[in-house]
Amino acid sequence: MKGVHNIYHHSYTFSFLLVFLALILFHPALSTYVNTMSSSESLTISSNRTLVSPGGVFELGFFKPSALQRWYLGIWYRKVFDQKTYAWVANRDNPLSNSSGTFKISGNNLVLLGQSNNTVWSTNLTRCNARSPVIAELLPNGNFVMRYSSNRDSSGFLWQSFDFPTDTLLPDMKLGYDLKTGRNRFLTSWNSSDDPSSGNTTYKLDLRRGLPEFILINTFLNQRVEMQRSGPWNGMEFSGIPEVQGLNYMVYNYTENSEEISYSFQMTNQSIYSRLTVSEFTLDRFTRIPPSWGWSLFWSLPTDVCDSLYFCGSYSYCDLNTSPNCNCINGFVPKNPQQWDLRDGTQGCVRTTQMSCSGDGFLRLNNMNLPDTKTATVDRTIDVKKCEEKCLSDCNCTTFAVEDVRNGGLGCVFWTGELVEMRKYAVGGQDLYVRLNAADLG
Ligand SMILES: *[C@@H]1O[C@H](CO)[C@@H](O)[C@H](O)[C@H]1NC(C)=O
Ligand SMILES: *[C@@H]1O[C@H](CO)[C@@H](O)[C@H](O)[C@H]1NC(C)=O
Ligand SMILES: *[C@@H]1O[C@H](CO)[C@@H](O)[C@H](O)[C@H]1NC(C)=O
Ligand SMILES: *[C@@H]1O[C@H](CO)[C@@H](O)[C@H](O)[C@H]1NC(C)=O
Ligand SMILES: *[C@@H]1O[C@H](CO)[C@@H](O)[C@H](O)[C@H]1NC(C)=O
Ligand SMILES: *[C@@H]1O[C@H](CO)[C@@H](O)[C@H](O)[C@H]1NC(C)=O
Ligand SMILES: *[C@@H]1O[C@H](CO)[C@@H](O)[C@H](O)[C@H]1NC(C)=O
Ligand SMILES: *[C@@H]1O[C@H](CO)[C@@H](O)[C@H](O)[C@H]1NC(C)=O
Ligand SMILES: *[C@@H]1O[C@H](CO)[C@@H](O)[C@H](O)[C@H]1NC(C)=O
């Protein structure tokens, strides 16, 4: 009885082993798709080994741009059938000069070693707890993290690539300030489409005067040119970021509290991919919706001439639906009428009648992207009915707007200086109240 049982048991084990071997030999997915690297493992250029995220969307490994003789460690999309789309590059400004490179965990840091074991890139962490084993893991959303192997909780990550963006914002990744570390996470363009080294364009959160805005900045010969402003968050959106509200596959999240000021987006349908990528002169949203296998450009900034910040000067606003596009606010006239008539609005407009400290009123402009908030102050708690009263009580206050437009409004933004970089949208934007002498009202 016993022998029969044993024979049966052995053949069962044997066939199980056969199936297992067959799976390993003939199903590469099972043998090679790994998403973690332990401290005793490494990735090398010569081995071609990569990590693949669970779900198979992202892959991490070495790559060499076709035009360059340099190697980089990065993360790319696996399932998009066009030129490889890279989402993150570790050593963008410290490439490996030839094909000997090793990526591994060393002393609780991720390190990238070159030909003579020189450190080309490192996570540079000083905090070190050698007692617990550390692993690196590529998560399903493309976040590459280092953590204690026993701790999967995201708050316990020792390091994560999402804190060090390259040129691409992926879903779940945050753009803006982590106030606990003081780090401002921003996007920096590739030098060119085939060269990951840092380019001249960034998309960055700027705190201005306490009213955070995203600014697209190009730096050329140390000259910083602001190419587009998002305007402040108005409780529902940034009027200068053309996201489409109410999509059934993507939601947006802006958070402003004592721990962070950040913007992110999430996919509610995981079969659709979307990313924000900054290139040399634009910020683009690309989306891939099955059954299509390629990216389509969903929107791009700057969108039109009215996004050019210096196109219409102070106290004038840009409107695509008027000709010329620059318009003086009512109660203002062109500062330089000759140039204005030649359709050069850059010098802007001046008041017809100076403000008087008492007896002024307000002109309402609708569908506006708010003026640059560099000279603005914000009072987040004030009742909107008090905005006008408070502005009138300060002889220097020239303009106000509602800070959070939801539920009838809360808080006010006040400007005391010049009003610059305004545009009027056909739809969207918000109301702006400009102070005028009573003689210029009505
Ligand atoms: C690594 O991949 C490249 C390109 O796919 C291939 O040419 C090369 O033979 C591979 N090397 C190894 C060791 O598998
Ligand atoms: C990389 O360069 C070093 C020195 O230049 C050389 O010794 C080494 O053989 C090179 N390795 C490869 C894989 O080309
Ligand atoms: C680099 O480090 C590895 C592992 O420690 C060692 O085998 C190799 O000889 C080293 N190479 C050089 C050039 O120092
Ligand atoms: C690590 O430190 C080195 C030297 O200070 C620096 O060049 C490098 O950029 C740092 N790496 C990261 C990922 O911050
Ligand atoms: C960036 O590209 C320019 C040409 O477009 C080139 O001159 C420059 O060397 C590149 N910078 C880096 C760091 O590769
Ligand atoms: C970036 O700016 C530098 C000058 O500051 C210029 O030499 C370089 O070509 C620019 N890069 C690109 C990609 O335009
Ligand atoms: C938005 O972000 C905050 C802070 O990260 C988070 O607590 C909240 O759950 C997020 N909301 C959504 C809808 O994802
Ligand atoms: C997700 O999007 C795909 C592609 O548009 C669609 O076929 C699918 O029905 C969507 N799934 C859900 C749950 O909406
Ligand atoms: C108004 O502006 C003037 C000149 O900039 C300044 O001296 C004055 O203190 C300001 N008044 C108030 C109430 O802020």
XYZ file of C-alpha atoms and ligand atoms in Angstrom:
568
model
C 0.000 0.000 0.000
C 2.696 2.330 1.107
C 4.843 1.673 -2.044
C 1.944 2.336 -4.367
C 1.280 5.547 -2.646
C 4.938 6.559 -2.973
C 5.095 5.783 -6.675
C 1.957 7.744 -7.235
C 3.356 10.603 -5.203
C 6.655 10.619 -7.112
C 5.104 10.620 -10.544
C 2.838 13.453 -9.427
C 5.876 15.447 -8.322
C 7.689 14.532 -11.515
C 4.949 15.715 -13.820
C 4.568 18.839 -11.775
C 8.296 19.494 -12.251
C 7.968 18.919 -15.997
C 5.163 21.437 -16.242
C 7.176 23.863 -14.161
C 10.261 23.410 -16.368
C 8.196 23.806 -19.502
C 6.780 27.025 -18.130
C 10.251 28.381 -17.419
C 11.711 27.283 -20.757
C 8.872 28.149 -23.085
C 7.177 31.023 -21.364
C 9.677 33.868 -21.212
C 7.142 36.026 -19.400
C 7.427 33.886 -16.305
C 11.186 33.554 -16.254
C 12.248 37.084 -17.184
C 9.559 39.521 -16.083
C 10.849 40.588 -12.716
C 10.106 43.898 -11.045
C 12.457 43.827 -8.049
C 16.195 43.921 -7.520
C 17.658 42.752 -4.219
C 20.909 43.982 -2.721
C 22.725 40.914 -4.037
C 21.543 41.465 -7.630
C 22.502 43.958 -10.286
C 21.597 45.109 -13.767
C 24.410 45.435 -16.271
C 24.465 46.734 -19.807
C 25.977 43.484 -21.097
C 23.368 41.218 -19.489
C 20.422 43.102 -21.044
C 18.456 42.379 -17.891
C 15.604 44.783 -17.200
C 12.845 45.162 -14.643
C 9.240 45.108 -15.872
C 6.417 46.586 -13.826
C 3.521 44.306 -12.795
C 0.962 44.757 -15.553
C 3.771 45.235 -18.029
C 3.338 48.932 -18.763
C 6.837 50.103 -17.785
C 10.346 48.726 -18.155
C 13.544 49.862 -16.424
C 16.972 49.254 -17.853
C 19.908 50.658 -19.779
C 19.484 52.370 -23.126
C 21.630 54.129 -25.686
C 20.086 56.874 -27.845
C 20.766 56.007 -31.468
C 22.649 59.207 -32.230
C 24.896 59.082 -29.158
C 27.666 56.829 -27.922
C 26.428 57.087 -24.341
C 24.436 54.868 -22.038
C 21.670 55.848 -19.636
C 19.549 54.076 -17.051
C 15.885 54.860 -17.555
C 12.242 53.826 -17.553
C 10.189 53.555 -20.721
C 6.726 52.454 -21.823
C 6.722 48.877 -23.114
C 3.388 48.700 -24.825
C 3.416 51.711 -27.082
C 4.303 50.946 -30.656
C 6.346 53.902 -31.706
C 9.814 55.146 -30.933
C 10.555 54.147 -27.361
C 8.884 56.655 -25.063
C 11.059 57.358 -22.036
C 9.395 58.466 -18.838
C 12.427 58.837 -16.564
C 16.218 58.935 -16.811
C 18.468 58.495 -13.782
C 21.791 59.817 -15.060
C 20.676 62.278 -17.739
C 23.630 64.597 -17.138
C 26.147 61.890 -16.234
C 25.997 59.332 -19.030
C 28.122 56.209 -19.159
C 30.683 56.755 -21.858
C 30.874 53.115 -22.947
C 28.991 49.906 -22.590
C 30.339 48.852 -19.229
C 27.845 49.855 -16.596
C 26.394 48.279 -13.457
C 23.327 49.278 -11.514
C 22.964 47.908 -8.005
C 22.224 48.545 -4.368
C 25.258 49.500 -2.357
C 25.175 50.524 1.301
C 21.425 51.231 1.127
C 21.875 53.459 -1.908
C 21.085 52.817 -5.541
C 24.292 53.337 -7.479
C 25.260 53.343 -11.117
C 28.880 52.360 -11.690
C 30.947 53.027 -14.788
C 33.837 51.162 -16.398
C 36.310 51.558 -13.504
C 33.648 51.112 -10.850
C 33.421 54.892 -10.562
C 30.035 56.141 -9.300
C 28.251 57.878 -12.150
C 24.975 58.343 -10.308
C 23.735 57.625 -6.789
C 20.655 58.199 -4.671
C 23.002 59.891 -2.178
C 21.051 58.865 0.921
C 22.906 59.253 4.171
C 20.254 57.734 6.382
C 21.221 54.126 6.714
C 19.845 51.204 8.632
C 22.006 48.263 7.722
C 19.999 45.800 9.821
C 17.088 45.521 7.400
C 17.534 44.290 3.860
C 16.690 46.809 1.164
C 15.209 46.123 -2.267
C 14.458 48.209 -5.334
C 11.101 47.777 -7.031
C 9.421 49.071 -10.182
C 5.779 49.675 -9.283
C 2.845 49.267 -11.716
C 2.544 53.072 -12.131
C 6.191 53.468 -13.204
C 7.467 54.670 -9.820
C 10.854 53.097 -9.112
C 11.325 52.849 -5.363
C 13.864 51.662 -2.839
C 12.433 50.291 0.394
C 13.061 47.906 3.248
C 11.992 44.526 1.906
C 9.588 44.139 4.821
C 7.836 47.477 4.299
C 5.579 48.044 1.297
C 3.930 51.154 2.691
C 4.511 54.125 0.384
C 5.183 56.444 3.305
C 8.170 54.237 4.170
C 9.950 54.451 0.805
C 13.621 55.305 1.297
C 13.750 56.832 -2.166
C 11.423 57.090 -5.174
C 11.983 58.178 -8.768
C 8.685 60.123 -8.653
C 10.492 62.669 -6.459
C 13.040 63.297 -9.220
C 11.104 63.915 -12.422
C 12.874 64.106 -15.767
C 10.711 65.598 -18.526
C 7.543 63.586 -17.928
C 4.737 63.678 -15.371
C 3.105 60.265 -15.056
C -0.237 59.566 -13.379
C 0.096 59.571 -9.533
C 3.310 61.614 -9.731
C 3.318 65.020 -8.041
C 4.502 68.268 -9.548
C 5.321 71.023 -7.054
C 6.544 71.468 -3.495
C 7.044 68.820 -0.872
C 7.169 71.246 2.064
C 8.571 68.590 4.423
C 11.759 68.203 2.380
C 11.621 71.620 0.675
C 11.956 69.912 -2.683
C 10.228 71.485 -5.680
C 9.566 68.754 -8.233
C 9.539 70.099 -11.781
C 9.966 68.943 -15.375
C 13.042 69.728 -17.489
C 13.095 69.121 -21.225
C 15.491 66.779 -23.003
C 18.236 68.632 -24.847
C 16.799 67.211 -28.064
C 14.487 64.344 -28.945
C 17.465 61.965 -29.013
C 19.508 63.420 -26.136
C 18.258 63.071 -22.553
C 20.686 65.630 -21.104
C 18.949 68.593 -19.442
C 17.514 71.052 -21.932
C 16.612 74.702 -21.509
C 12.903 74.464 -20.761
C 11.242 73.757 -17.417
C 7.678 73.517 -16.157
C 7.765 74.581 -12.567
C 5.548 75.673 -9.685
C 6.304 79.264 -8.664
C 4.920 80.489 -5.363
C 4.753 84.119 -6.535
C 3.152 86.027 -3.633
C 1.512 83.058 -1.996
C -0.600 82.276 -5.044
C 1.169 79.348 -6.681
C 1.246 79.174 -10.476
C 2.911 76.840 -12.941
C 5.260 78.608 -15.326
C 6.778 77.320 -18.559
C 10.282 78.806 -18.598
C 12.936 78.803 -21.296
C 16.446 79.849 -20.322
C 18.711 80.941 -23.134
C 22.146 82.464 -22.517
C 21.207 82.928 -18.852
C 18.135 84.882 -19.914
C 14.963 83.526 -18.277
C 11.897 83.864 -20.454
C 8.482 82.950 -19.076
C 6.592 81.424 -21.980
C 3.256 80.618 -20.351
C 1.555 80.996 -16.974
C -1.134 78.702 -15.632
C -2.741 81.431 -13.539
C -3.549 80.524 -9.917
C -5.740 77.550 -8.946
C -9.252 78.927 -8.581
C -10.655 76.036 -6.570
C -11.574 74.072 -9.664
C -8.810 74.490 -12.237
C -5.828 76.443 -13.491
C -7.372 78.570 -16.221
C -4.108 78.416 -18.198
C -3.866 74.592 -18.205
C -6.284 73.347 -20.869
C -7.313 70.149 -19.089
C -10.754 68.910 -20.044
C -12.970 68.586 -16.981
C -15.398 65.697 -16.680
C -13.446 63.092 -18.657
C -14.473 59.569 -17.694
C -10.923 58.227 -17.561
C -8.811 60.884 -15.823
C -9.096 63.134 -12.744
C -6.905 66.025 -11.577
C -5.783 66.779 -8.052
C -4.376 70.018 -6.663
C -3.362 69.945 -3.004
C -2.309 72.927 -0.938
C -1.670 72.336 2.766
C 1.133 72.501 5.317
C 2.838 69.433 3.824
C 2.666 70.051 0.103
C 1.590 72.279 -2.749
C 1.256 69.938 -5.652
C -0.598 68.970 -8.764
C -1.145 65.449 -10.031
C -3.513 63.461 -12.176
C -4.811 59.935 -11.914
C -6.217 57.533 -14.478
C -9.578 56.059 -13.548
C -9.351 53.670 -16.524
C -6.003 51.878 -16.417
C -6.088 50.794 -20.051
C -5.697 54.433 -21.084
C -2.254 56.040 -20.744
C -1.626 59.749 -20.396
C 1.464 61.828 -19.639
C 2.592 65.455 -19.503
C 5.917 66.028 -21.199
C 7.916 69.228 -21.538
C 9.881 69.617 -24.777
C 12.189 72.409 -25.889
C 9.382 74.947 -26.360
C 6.127 73.323 -25.322
C 4.329 71.442 -22.584
C 2.280 68.644 -24.109
C -0.313 66.174 -22.917
C -0.107 62.903 -24.819
C -2.753 60.221 -24.456
C -3.019 56.671 -25.724
C -6.498 55.247 -25.950
C -6.871 51.621 -27.102
C -7.288 50.221 -29.703
C -4.736 52.796 -30.892
C -1.152 51.811 -30.027
C 0.399 55.235 -30.445
C 0.286 58.568 -28.656
C -1.987 61.372 -29.720
C -1.380 64.966 -28.757
C -4.284 66.006 -26.552
C -3.177 69.594 -25.965
C -0.043 71.681 -26.135
C 1.086 74.904 -24.467
C 1.523 77.677 -25.451
C -1.713 77.262 -27.400
C -1.860 80.546 -29.308
C -0.549 84.082 -29.605
C -2.429 85.164 -26.460
C -0.296 82.818 -24.351
C 2.777 84.902 -25.246
C 3.161 86.810 -22.035
C 4.692 89.945 -23.480
C 2.315 90.332 -26.431
C -0.065 92.833 -24.817
C 1.436 95.294 -22.323
C 0.152 96.384 -18.933
C -3.561 97.178 -18.470
C -4.364 95.524 -21.779
C -5.593 92.002 -22.353
C -5.288 89.600 -25.246
C -8.462 88.244 -26.856
C -8.326 85.822 -29.804
C -11.805 86.950 -30.856
C -10.891 90.596 -31.431
C -8.758 92.223 -34.098
C -6.256 93.428 -33.132
C -5.877 90.910 -30.302
C -4.735 93.459 -27.705
C -7.461 95.472 -25.988
C -7.152 98.286 -23.460
C -9.356 97.744 -20.413
C -12.272 100.220 -20.566
C -11.113 103.410 -18.870
C -7.591 102.989 -20.272
C -6.090 104.225 -23.559
C -2.992 103.083 -25.485
C 0.203 104.384 -23.968
C 1.766 104.726 -27.414
C -1.051 105.266 -29.951
C 1.264 105.168 -33.001
C 2.647 101.742 -32.083
C -0.783 100.546 -31.002
C -2.184 101.478 -34.434
C 0.604 99.417 -36.005
C -0.772 96.496 -33.963
C 2.116 96.488 -31.524
C 0.399 96.246 -28.142
C 3.517 95.616 -26.091
C 3.580 99.061 -24.502
C 0.108 98.562 -23.076
C -2.332 101.154 -21.818
C -2.668 103.946 -19.263
C -5.570 105.264 -17.213
C -7.759 107.956 -18.717
C -8.482 109.339 -15.248
C -6.362 108.619 -12.164
C -7.945 106.631 -9.347
C -9.165 108.828 -6.538
C -8.830 107.420 -3.094
C -12.543 107.753 -2.505
C -15.530 107.354 -4.771
C -13.951 104.842 -7.166
C -15.868 101.865 -8.506
C -15.116 98.567 -10.246
C -15.375 97.325 -13.800
C -16.026 93.580 -14.128
C -14.086 91.704 -16.830
C -15.287 88.128 -17.377
C -13.572 84.936 -18.610
C -10.129 86.255 -17.647
C -6.851 84.537 -16.928
C -5.833 86.557 -13.868
C -2.962 89.065 -14.181
C 0.468 87.971 -12.968
C 0.199 87.481 -9.211
C 3.755 88.636 -8.492
C 2.275 91.874 -7.101
C -0.841 90.295 -5.613
C -1.736 89.480 -2.028
C -4.279 86.931 -0.943
C -6.732 86.711 1.929
C -8.180 83.218 1.922
C -10.728 83.567 4.664
C -12.480 86.825 3.777
C -16.093 86.681 2.595
C -16.250 87.556 -1.114
C -18.797 90.270 -0.362
C -16.009 92.061 1.523
C -13.469 91.963 -1.345
C -14.706 95.193 -2.901
C -14.922 96.996 0.427
C -11.423 95.910 1.416
C -9.926 96.948 -1.934
C -11.587 100.378 -1.743
C -10.208 100.888 1.760
C -6.622 100.623 0.416
C -5.824 103.527 -1.912
C -3.129 101.398 -3.595
C -5.451 98.491 -4.428
C -6.132 98.457 -8.165
C -7.939 95.172 -8.735
C -9.407 92.145 -7.046
C -10.695 88.673 -7.900
C -12.268 85.802 -5.982
C -9.681 83.294 -4.749
C -11.787 80.120 -4.715
C -14.772 80.304 -7.050
C -16.505 77.168 -5.735
C -19.828 77.408 -3.884
C -20.356 81.107 -4.470
C -16.750 81.984 -3.654
C -14.353 82.345 -0.756
C -11.327 84.586 -0.257
C -9.969 87.456 -2.326
C -6.867 88.240 -4.354
C -5.792 91.897 -4.407
C -3.394 93.612 -6.778
C -1.625 96.831 -5.878
C 0.820 97.195 -8.744
C 0.492 97.154 -12.508
C -1.760 94.581 -14.131
C 0.223 92.538 -16.629
C -0.143 89.411 -18.748
C -3.905 89.248 -18.967
C -5.925 87.301 -21.469
C -9.615 86.794 -22.037
C -10.938 83.345 -22.922
C -13.994 82.520 -25.007
C -15.020 80.103 -22.237
C -13.591 79.475 -18.779
C -11.389 81.851 -16.845
C -12.914 83.980 -14.098
C -14.142 87.471 -13.217
C -11.643 90.251 -12.576
C -12.701 93.534 -10.960
C -10.639 96.538 -12.038
C -10.804 99.750 -10.013
C -11.696 102.873 -12.011
C -12.333 106.500 -11.229
C -16.089 107.099 -11.067
C -15.699 109.354 -14.132
C -14.686 106.331 -16.227
C -17.455 104.016 -15.059
C -20.767 103.540 -16.824
C 21.073 42.669 -25.814
O 20.080 43.243 -26.634
C 20.597 43.683 -27.879
C 19.465 44.401 -28.599
O 18.250 43.803 -28.353
C 21.113 42.498 -28.660
O 21.652 42.939 -29.875
C 22.207 41.823 -27.849
O 22.628 40.657 -28.508
C 21.689 41.439 -26.477
N 22.776 40.922 -25.678
C 22.632 39.868 -24.887
C 23.847 39.479 -24.120
O 21.594 39.265 -24.806
C 35.271 50.960 -21.629
O 36.376 51.858 -21.632
C 37.511 51.396 -20.920
C 38.559 52.479 -20.916
O 38.328 53.433 -21.894
C 38.007 50.112 -21.552
O 39.095 49.622 -20.780
C 36.894 49.085 -21.553
O 37.320 47.922 -22.239
C 35.667 49.642 -22.259
N 34.605 48.675 -22.114
C 33.825 48.340 -23.125
C 32.790 47.290 -22.842
O 33.906 48.831 -24.235
C 34.601 46.423 -10.117
O 33.967 45.761 -9.039
C 33.731 44.382 -9.275
C 32.953 43.800 -8.131
O 33.404 44.314 -6.934
C 35.085 43.690 -9.452
O 34.882 42.312 -9.747
C 35.846 44.337 -10.605
O 37.132 43.797 -10.731
C 35.958 45.829 -10.400
N 36.519 46.442 -11.605
C 37.432 47.383 -11.558
C 37.915 47.893 -12.883
O 37.861 47.825 -10.507
C 24.657 62.895 -5.658
O 25.719 63.723 -5.242
C 26.584 64.112 -6.299
C 27.749 64.859 -5.677
O 27.296 65.754 -4.745
C 25.802 64.966 -7.300
O 26.641 65.350 -8.364
C 24.638 64.144 -7.841
O 23.849 64.937 -8.684
C 23.792 63.624 -6.690
N 22.811 62.685 -7.225
C 21.501 62.848 -7.086
C 20.639 61.797 -7.682
O 21.013 63.797 -6.502
C 22.655 70.001 -26.228
O 22.462 70.166 -27.622
C 23.282 71.126 -28.217
C 22.905 71.237 -29.670
O 21.515 71.235 -29.823
C 24.751 70.727 -28.054
O 25.565 71.733 -28.573
C 25.058 70.536 -26.583
O 26.363 70.045 -26.414
C 24.089 69.571 -25.950
N 24.313 69.539 -24.525
C 24.675 68.432 -23.912
C 24.866 68.526 -22.446
O 24.826 67.388 -24.515
C 20.206 75.970 -24.653
O 20.784 77.247 -24.465
C 22.160 77.322 -24.820
C 22.624 78.724 -24.519
O 22.313 79.075 -23.221
C 22.336 76.975 -26.280
O 23.705 76.974 -26.601
C 21.742 75.615 -26.564
O 21.817 75.343 -27.947
C 20.301 75.560 -26.123
N 19.798 74.222 -26.298
C 18.816 73.947 -27.119
C 18.439 72.517 -27.223
O 18.242 74.814 -27.754
C -5.317 64.257 -3.846
O -4.065 64.356 -3.189
C -4.149 64.292 -1.761
C -2.771 64.521 -1.192
O -1.807 63.755 -1.838
C -4.732 62.946 -1.361
O -4.870 62.900 0.040
C -6.094 62.776 -2.038
O -6.583 61.500 -1.774
C -5.980 62.940 -3.540
N -7.295 62.925 -4.130
C -7.587 62.137 -5.158
C -8.971 62.274 -5.703
O -6.776 61.375 -5.635
C -11.493 51.842 -20.569
O -11.144 52.374 -21.833
C -11.209 51.443 -22.888
C -10.673 52.123 -24.131
O -11.393 53.269 -24.432
C -12.652 50.979 -23.047
O -12.714 50.016 -24.067
C -13.121 50.390 -21.722
O -14.473 50.057 -21.824
C -12.914 51.363 -20.599
N -13.219 50.707 -19.340
C -14.054 51.225 -18.472
C -14.245 50.458 -17.207
O -14.635 52.288 -18.675
C 0.818 102.737 -1.231
O 1.962 102.801 -2.101
C 2.908 103.787 -1.717
C 3.967 103.864 -2.800
O 4.318 102.578 -3.273
C 3.471 103.406 -0.346
O 4.422 104.369 0.074
C 2.330 103.329 0.653
O 2.802 102.856 1.896
C 1.239 102.372 0.149
N 0.092 102.443 1.056
C -0.464 101.372 1.565
C -1.649 101.603 2.423
O -0.042 100.234 1.343
